[in-house]
Amino acid sequence: MRKPIIAGNWKMNNTIAEAEKLVKELKPLVKDAECDVVLCVPYTAIAAVAKLTKKSNIAVGAENVAWADKGAFTGEISAAMLKEVGATYAIIGHSERRQMFGETDETVNKRTIQALKYGLKPIVCVGETLEEREGGKTEEVVKRQTEGAFANVTATEMAQVVIAYEPVWAIGTGKTATDEQANETIAYIRSVLASLYGEETAQGVRIQYGGSMNPGNCKSLMAQPDIDGGLIGGASLKAADFNKVVHYNA
Ligand code: PEP
C-alpha cells in the first residue's frame, strides 16, 4: 500500500511573515491528515516554516537543490544547506525550471542523485507540453524524462523518491487532465519504472498528479488507482483550499 502524499508548491510566493501566517492557519486544520503533508516553499522561508512545523505532521521541502556539494555555483543552494534549515524534501525538474531556467533531463538526474546522497526526498516532476500531447508524444516524453531522471539511481534509493506527473498544459491554467488521462499516464510511468527496476519497486513508488488540482477535483483524481497524491500550486496558497485537498475524501 502506498501512503498518499499531498505536497504544496508555493513557487515564488510568500515572504517569511506571509509564510508564518499561512502555516499557523494550516497547522491545526491538517493535524489529523491521513496522508503525508508537505510544504515546498521558497528558500528564504524554509527555516521559519520548519520551526513552526517542528512537532507537527507537516514536512518541509525546497523547490530545487544544487547538484554539487559546495563551491563556485553562484545562486545555488546545496542539499546540506537545505537539510540544515529543516528541509526533508526537494522538488526537482519542475516544468517552470525546465522551461525558464534551462533544466534538462541531465541536470534533473544530477540534482536527484545529490538529494538522495544527503537524505532529501526528491519530488521529481515529469510531464508533456500541450504540443507534445496533441502530437501523440506523451508517453515518449515521460519515458525519456523518467529514464533520464533516474539514471544511476538504485532500486533501494527509489523507495525515497516521489514522482509528480504534471502535464505542462494543466499547470496554473485551470485546465486539469481528466481523471482517466492522469491515471493512464501515471500507470504508464509506473510501467517505465517496472522495466527499469522490476514490478515490486515500481509498485512502491508514489506518483502524484499535479496541474490545477483543487478542492473541486481532488476527490475523483485521488480515487484513481495509480494516483498517489498531488503536487498543488495555486490551491496551496490558501489554508482552507489546501486543507480541502489534504482531506480529499471528506
Ligand atoms: C505546480 O506548480 O506544481 C502546479 C501543479 O501548479 P497549479 O496547481 O497551480 O496548477
Short mmCIF file of C-alpha atoms and ligand atoms in Angstrom, two decimals:
data_model
loop_
_atom_site.label_atom_id
_atom_site.label_comp_id
_atom_site.label_asym_id
_atom_site.label_seq_id
_atom_site.Cartn_x
_atom_site.Cartn_y
_atom_site.Cartn_z
CA MET A 1 0.00 0.00 0.00
CA ARG A 2 1.35 3.41 -0.97
CA LYS A 3 0.61 6.21 1.52
CA PRO A 4 -0.88 9.19 -0.31
CA ILE A 5 1.19 12.37 -0.29
CA ILE A 6 -0.17 15.87 -0.82
CA ALA A 7 2.52 18.50 -1.33
CA GLY A 8 2.16 22.23 -1.78
CA ASN A 9 4.43 24.06 -4.19
CA TRP A 10 4.36 27.71 -3.18
CA LYS A 11 6.62 28.72 -6.09
CA MET A 12 7.88 32.33 -5.69
CA ASN A 13 5.18 33.33 -3.22
CA ASN A 14 5.17 34.26 0.46
CA THR A 15 7.65 36.34 2.39
CA ILE A 16 8.66 34.93 5.78
CA ALA A 17 5.86 36.88 7.50
CA GLU A 18 3.29 35.66 4.97
CA ALA A 19 4.60 32.10 5.24
CA GLU A 20 4.27 32.13 9.03
CA LYS A 21 0.71 33.40 8.83
CA LEU A 22 -0.29 30.70 6.33
CA VAL A 23 1.37 27.88 8.27
CA LYS A 24 -0.20 28.97 11.57
CA GLU A 25 -3.59 28.81 9.91
CA LEU A 26 -2.92 25.50 8.19
CA LYS A 27 -1.32 23.51 11.01
CA PRO A 28 -4.44 22.86 13.13
CA LEU A 29 -6.54 22.18 10.03
CA VAL A 30 -4.38 19.34 8.72
CA LYS A 31 -3.21 17.86 12.01
CA ASP A 32 -5.32 14.70 11.62
CA ALA A 33 -4.50 14.15 7.93
CA GLU A 34 -4.32 10.54 6.81
CA CYS A 35 -1.89 11.36 4.00
CA ASP A 36 1.65 12.74 4.17
CA VAL A 37 1.57 16.54 4.05
CA VAL A 38 4.50 18.51 2.62
CA LEU A 39 5.02 22.22 2.01
CA CYS A 40 7.67 23.09 -0.58
CA VAL A 41 8.47 26.72 -0.01
CA PRO A 42 10.94 29.40 -1.16
CA TYR A 43 14.46 29.00 0.28
CA THR A 44 14.06 32.09 2.43
CA ALA A 45 11.01 30.67 4.22
CA ILE A 46 12.27 27.12 4.86
CA ALA A 47 13.79 27.78 8.30
CA ALA A 48 10.72 29.65 9.56
CA VAL A 49 8.29 27.05 8.23
CA ALA A 50 10.42 24.19 9.60
CA LYS A 51 10.46 25.84 13.04
CA LEU A 52 6.68 26.29 13.07
CA THR A 53 6.00 22.74 11.89
CA LYS A 54 8.63 21.01 14.03
CA LYS A 55 6.34 18.84 16.16
CA SER A 56 3.62 18.53 13.56
CA ASN A 57 2.70 16.20 10.71
CA ILE A 58 3.82 18.77 8.11
CA ALA A 59 7.16 18.18 6.38
CA VAL A 60 9.03 20.96 4.64
CA GLY A 61 10.65 20.91 1.24
CA ALA A 62 12.63 23.14 -1.09
CA GLU A 63 11.70 23.88 -4.68
CA ASN A 64 15.09 22.88 -6.11
CA VAL A 65 18.51 21.67 -4.95
CA ALA A 66 22.03 22.10 -6.31
CA TRP A 67 23.76 19.15 -7.98
CA ALA A 68 27.11 19.78 -6.29
CA ASP A 69 28.22 19.55 -2.66
CA LYS A 70 29.64 23.08 -2.48
CA GLY A 71 31.79 25.58 -4.34
CA ALA A 72 31.61 28.04 -7.22
CA PHE A 73 27.89 27.78 -8.06
CA THR A 74 26.63 31.33 -7.56
CA GLY A 75 22.95 31.42 -6.66
CA GLU A 76 22.62 27.70 -5.94
CA ILE A 77 21.65 26.15 -2.59
CA SER A 78 23.15 22.81 -1.60
CA ALA A 79 21.45 19.75 -0.15
CA ALA A 80 23.45 20.14 3.08
CA MET A 81 22.25 23.75 3.41
CA LEU A 82 18.64 22.63 2.91
CA LYS A 83 18.95 19.87 5.49
CA GLU A 84 20.49 22.33 7.94
CA VAL A 85 17.43 24.61 7.80
CA GLY A 86 14.97 21.73 8.15
CA ALA A 87 14.01 20.63 4.65
CA THR A 88 13.37 16.93 4.11
CA TYR A 89 12.02 17.06 0.54
CA ALA A 90 13.06 18.91 -2.63
CA ILE A 91 11.12 19.41 -5.84
CA ILE A 92 13.35 18.69 -8.83
CA GLY A 93 12.75 19.38 -12.51
CA HIS A 94 9.53 21.38 -12.21
CA SER A 95 8.37 22.37 -15.68
CA GLU A 96 8.84 26.06 -14.82
CA ARG A 97 12.51 25.32 -14.22
CA ARG A 98 12.74 23.21 -17.37
CA GLN A 99 11.09 25.94 -19.44
CA MET A 100 12.55 29.11 -17.95
CA PHE A 101 15.81 28.13 -16.26
CA GLY A 102 17.40 25.62 -18.60
CA GLU A 103 16.75 22.48 -16.55
CA THR A 104 17.39 19.33 -18.61
CA ASP A 105 16.96 15.61 -18.02
CA GLU A 106 20.67 15.52 -17.23
CA THR A 107 20.56 18.28 -14.59
CA VAL A 108 17.40 16.74 -13.12
CA ASN A 109 19.32 13.48 -12.78
CA LYS A 110 22.31 15.19 -11.12
CA ARG A 111 20.07 17.03 -8.66
CA THR A 112 18.14 13.84 -7.86
CA ILE A 113 21.35 11.94 -7.13
CA GLN A 114 22.55 14.78 -4.94
CA ALA A 115 19.30 14.98 -2.97
CA LEU A 116 19.40 11.23 -2.32
CA LYS A 117 23.05 11.42 -1.26
CA TYR A 118 22.06 13.84 1.52
CA GLY A 119 18.84 12.09 2.54
CA LEU A 120 16.48 14.63 0.97
CA LYS A 121 13.45 13.02 -0.63
CA PRO A 122 13.22 14.17 -4.25
CA ILE A 123 9.84 15.05 -5.78
CA VAL A 124 10.79 14.65 -9.43
CA CYS A 125 8.47 16.33 -11.94
CA VAL A 126 7.78 14.97 -15.40
CA GLY A 127 5.14 15.91 -17.94
CA GLU A 128 4.42 16.77 -21.53
CA THR A 129 3.55 20.10 -23.16
CA LEU A 130 0.26 20.64 -25.00
CA GLU A 131 2.06 20.37 -28.33
CA GLU A 132 3.60 17.06 -27.29
CA ARG A 133 0.24 15.68 -26.11
CA GLU A 134 -1.50 16.77 -29.30
CA GLY A 135 1.35 15.26 -31.32
CA GLY A 136 0.80 11.89 -29.61
CA LYS A 137 4.15 12.13 -27.85
CA THR A 138 3.08 11.98 -24.19
CA GLU A 139 4.46 8.52 -23.50
CA GLU A 140 7.68 9.16 -25.38
CA VAL A 141 8.28 12.35 -23.36
CA VAL A 142 7.52 10.99 -19.89
CA LYS A 143 9.57 7.84 -20.65
CA ARG A 144 12.56 9.95 -21.66
CA GLN A 145 12.19 12.20 -18.61
CA THR A 146 11.74 9.26 -16.22
CA GLU A 147 14.66 7.25 -17.58
CA GLY A 148 16.78 10.41 -17.61
CA ALA A 149 15.91 11.47 -14.06
CA PHE A 150 16.74 8.11 -12.51
CA ALA A 151 19.89 7.10 -14.40
CA ASN A 152 22.26 5.57 -11.82
CA VAL A 153 19.62 5.72 -9.08
CA THR A 154 19.31 2.32 -7.36
CA ALA A 155 16.13 0.38 -6.62
CA THR A 156 16.75 0.89 -2.90
CA GLU A 157 17.01 4.65 -3.39
CA MET A 158 13.75 4.64 -5.37
CA ALA A 159 11.91 3.98 -2.09
CA GLN A 160 12.75 7.60 -1.13
CA VAL A 161 11.58 9.06 -4.43
CA VAL A 162 8.25 10.71 -5.22
CA ILE A 163 7.35 11.44 -8.85
CA ALA A 164 4.94 14.20 -9.83
CA TYR A 165 3.27 13.77 -13.20
CA GLU A 166 2.44 17.31 -14.23
CA PRO A 167 1.15 17.88 -17.75
CA VAL A 168 2.58 21.30 -18.53
CA TRP A 169 -0.68 22.43 -20.15
CA ALA A 170 -2.52 21.87 -16.86
CA ILE A 171 -0.21 23.85 -14.58
CA GLY A 172 -1.65 27.14 -13.41
CA THR A 173 -4.11 27.15 -16.30
CA GLY A 174 -7.25 25.88 -14.61
CA LYS A 175 -7.27 23.02 -17.14
CA THR A 176 -6.99 19.67 -15.37
CA ALA A 177 -6.21 16.40 -17.04
CA THR A 178 -9.27 14.18 -16.78
CA ASP A 179 -9.06 11.58 -14.04
CA GLU A 180 -8.57 8.88 -16.66
CA GLN A 181 -5.90 10.83 -18.61
CA ALA A 182 -3.92 11.44 -15.42
CA ASN A 183 -4.25 7.85 -14.26
CA GLU A 184 -3.33 6.44 -17.66
CA THR A 185 -0.09 8.42 -17.91
CA ILE A 186 0.81 7.71 -14.28
CA ALA A 187 0.25 3.99 -14.88
CA TYR A 188 2.49 4.29 -17.92
CA ILE A 189 5.22 5.98 -15.82
CA ARG A 190 4.91 3.09 -13.36
CA SER A 191 5.40 0.64 -16.22
CA VAL A 192 8.58 2.51 -17.20
CA LEU A 193 9.76 2.14 -13.58
CA ALA A 194 8.90 -1.56 -13.72
CA SER A 195 11.06 -2.03 -16.79
CA LEU A 196 13.93 -0.21 -15.04
CA TYR A 197 13.62 -1.70 -11.54
CA GLY A 198 11.12 -4.56 -11.61
CA GLU A 199 7.47 -4.64 -10.64
CA GLU A 200 7.90 -4.64 -6.86
CA THR A 201 9.97 -1.46 -6.78
CA ALA A 202 7.65 0.22 -9.29
CA GLN A 203 4.61 -0.60 -7.17
CA GLY A 204 6.25 1.05 -4.16
CA VAL A 205 6.97 4.45 -5.76
CA ARG A 206 4.44 7.17 -5.05
CA ILE A 207 3.38 9.09 -8.14
CA GLN A 208 1.43 12.32 -7.70
CA TYR A 209 -0.70 14.21 -10.18
CA GLY A 210 -0.10 17.95 -10.48
CA GLY A 211 -1.86 20.57 -12.61
CA SER A 212 -4.70 22.71 -11.33
CA MET A 213 -5.62 20.18 -8.65
CA ASN A 214 -8.02 21.86 -6.26
CA PRO A 215 -10.81 21.24 -3.70
CA GLY A 216 -13.28 20.58 -6.51
CA ASN A 217 -11.40 17.92 -8.46
CA CYS A 218 -9.09 16.29 -5.89
CA LYS A 219 -11.51 13.59 -4.73
CA SER A 220 -12.07 11.98 -8.10
CA LEU A 221 -8.41 12.31 -9.13
CA MET A 222 -7.34 10.67 -5.87
CA ALA A 223 -9.86 7.86 -6.40
CA GLN A 224 -7.85 6.66 -9.41
CA PRO A 225 -5.81 3.56 -8.62
CA ASP A 226 -2.42 4.83 -9.77
CA ILE A 227 -2.66 8.40 -8.43
CA ASP A 228 -0.93 8.52 -5.04
CA GLY A 229 -1.17 12.21 -4.26
CA GLY A 230 -1.00 15.71 -5.61
CA LEU A 231 1.54 18.46 -6.16
CA ILE A 232 -0.51 21.57 -5.58
CA GLY A 233 0.44 25.05 -6.81
CA GLY A 234 -2.25 27.73 -6.67
CA ALA A 235 -4.51 25.88 -4.22
CA SER A 236 -1.66 25.54 -1.71
CA LEU A 237 -1.55 29.29 -1.12
CA LYS A 238 -4.81 29.41 0.82
CA ALA A 239 -5.04 27.36 4.02
CA ALA A 240 -8.70 26.47 3.53
CA ASP A 241 -8.18 25.25 -0.04
CA PHE A 242 -5.04 23.28 0.72
CA ASN A 243 -6.76 21.70 3.72
CA LYS A 244 -9.63 20.58 1.50
CA VAL A 245 -7.18 18.91 -0.87
CA VAL A 246 -5.40 17.24 2.07
CA HIS A 247 -8.82 15.93 3.19
CA TYR A 248 -9.70 14.91 -0.37
CA ASN A 249 -12.09 12.19 0.82
CA ALA A 250 -14.20 14.40 3.08
C1 PEP B 1 2.65 23.17 -9.75
O1 PEP B 1 3.20 24.23 -9.79
O2 PEP B 1 3.31 22.16 -9.49
C2 PEP B 1 1.20 23.11 -10.01
C3 PEP B 1 0.63 21.95 -10.17
O3 PEP B 1 0.54 24.30 -10.07
P1 PEP B 1 -1.07 24.52 -10.12
O4 PEP B 1 -1.65 23.61 -9.08
O5 PEP B 1 -1.27 25.96 -9.82
O6 PEP B 1 -1.50 24.13 -11.49
#
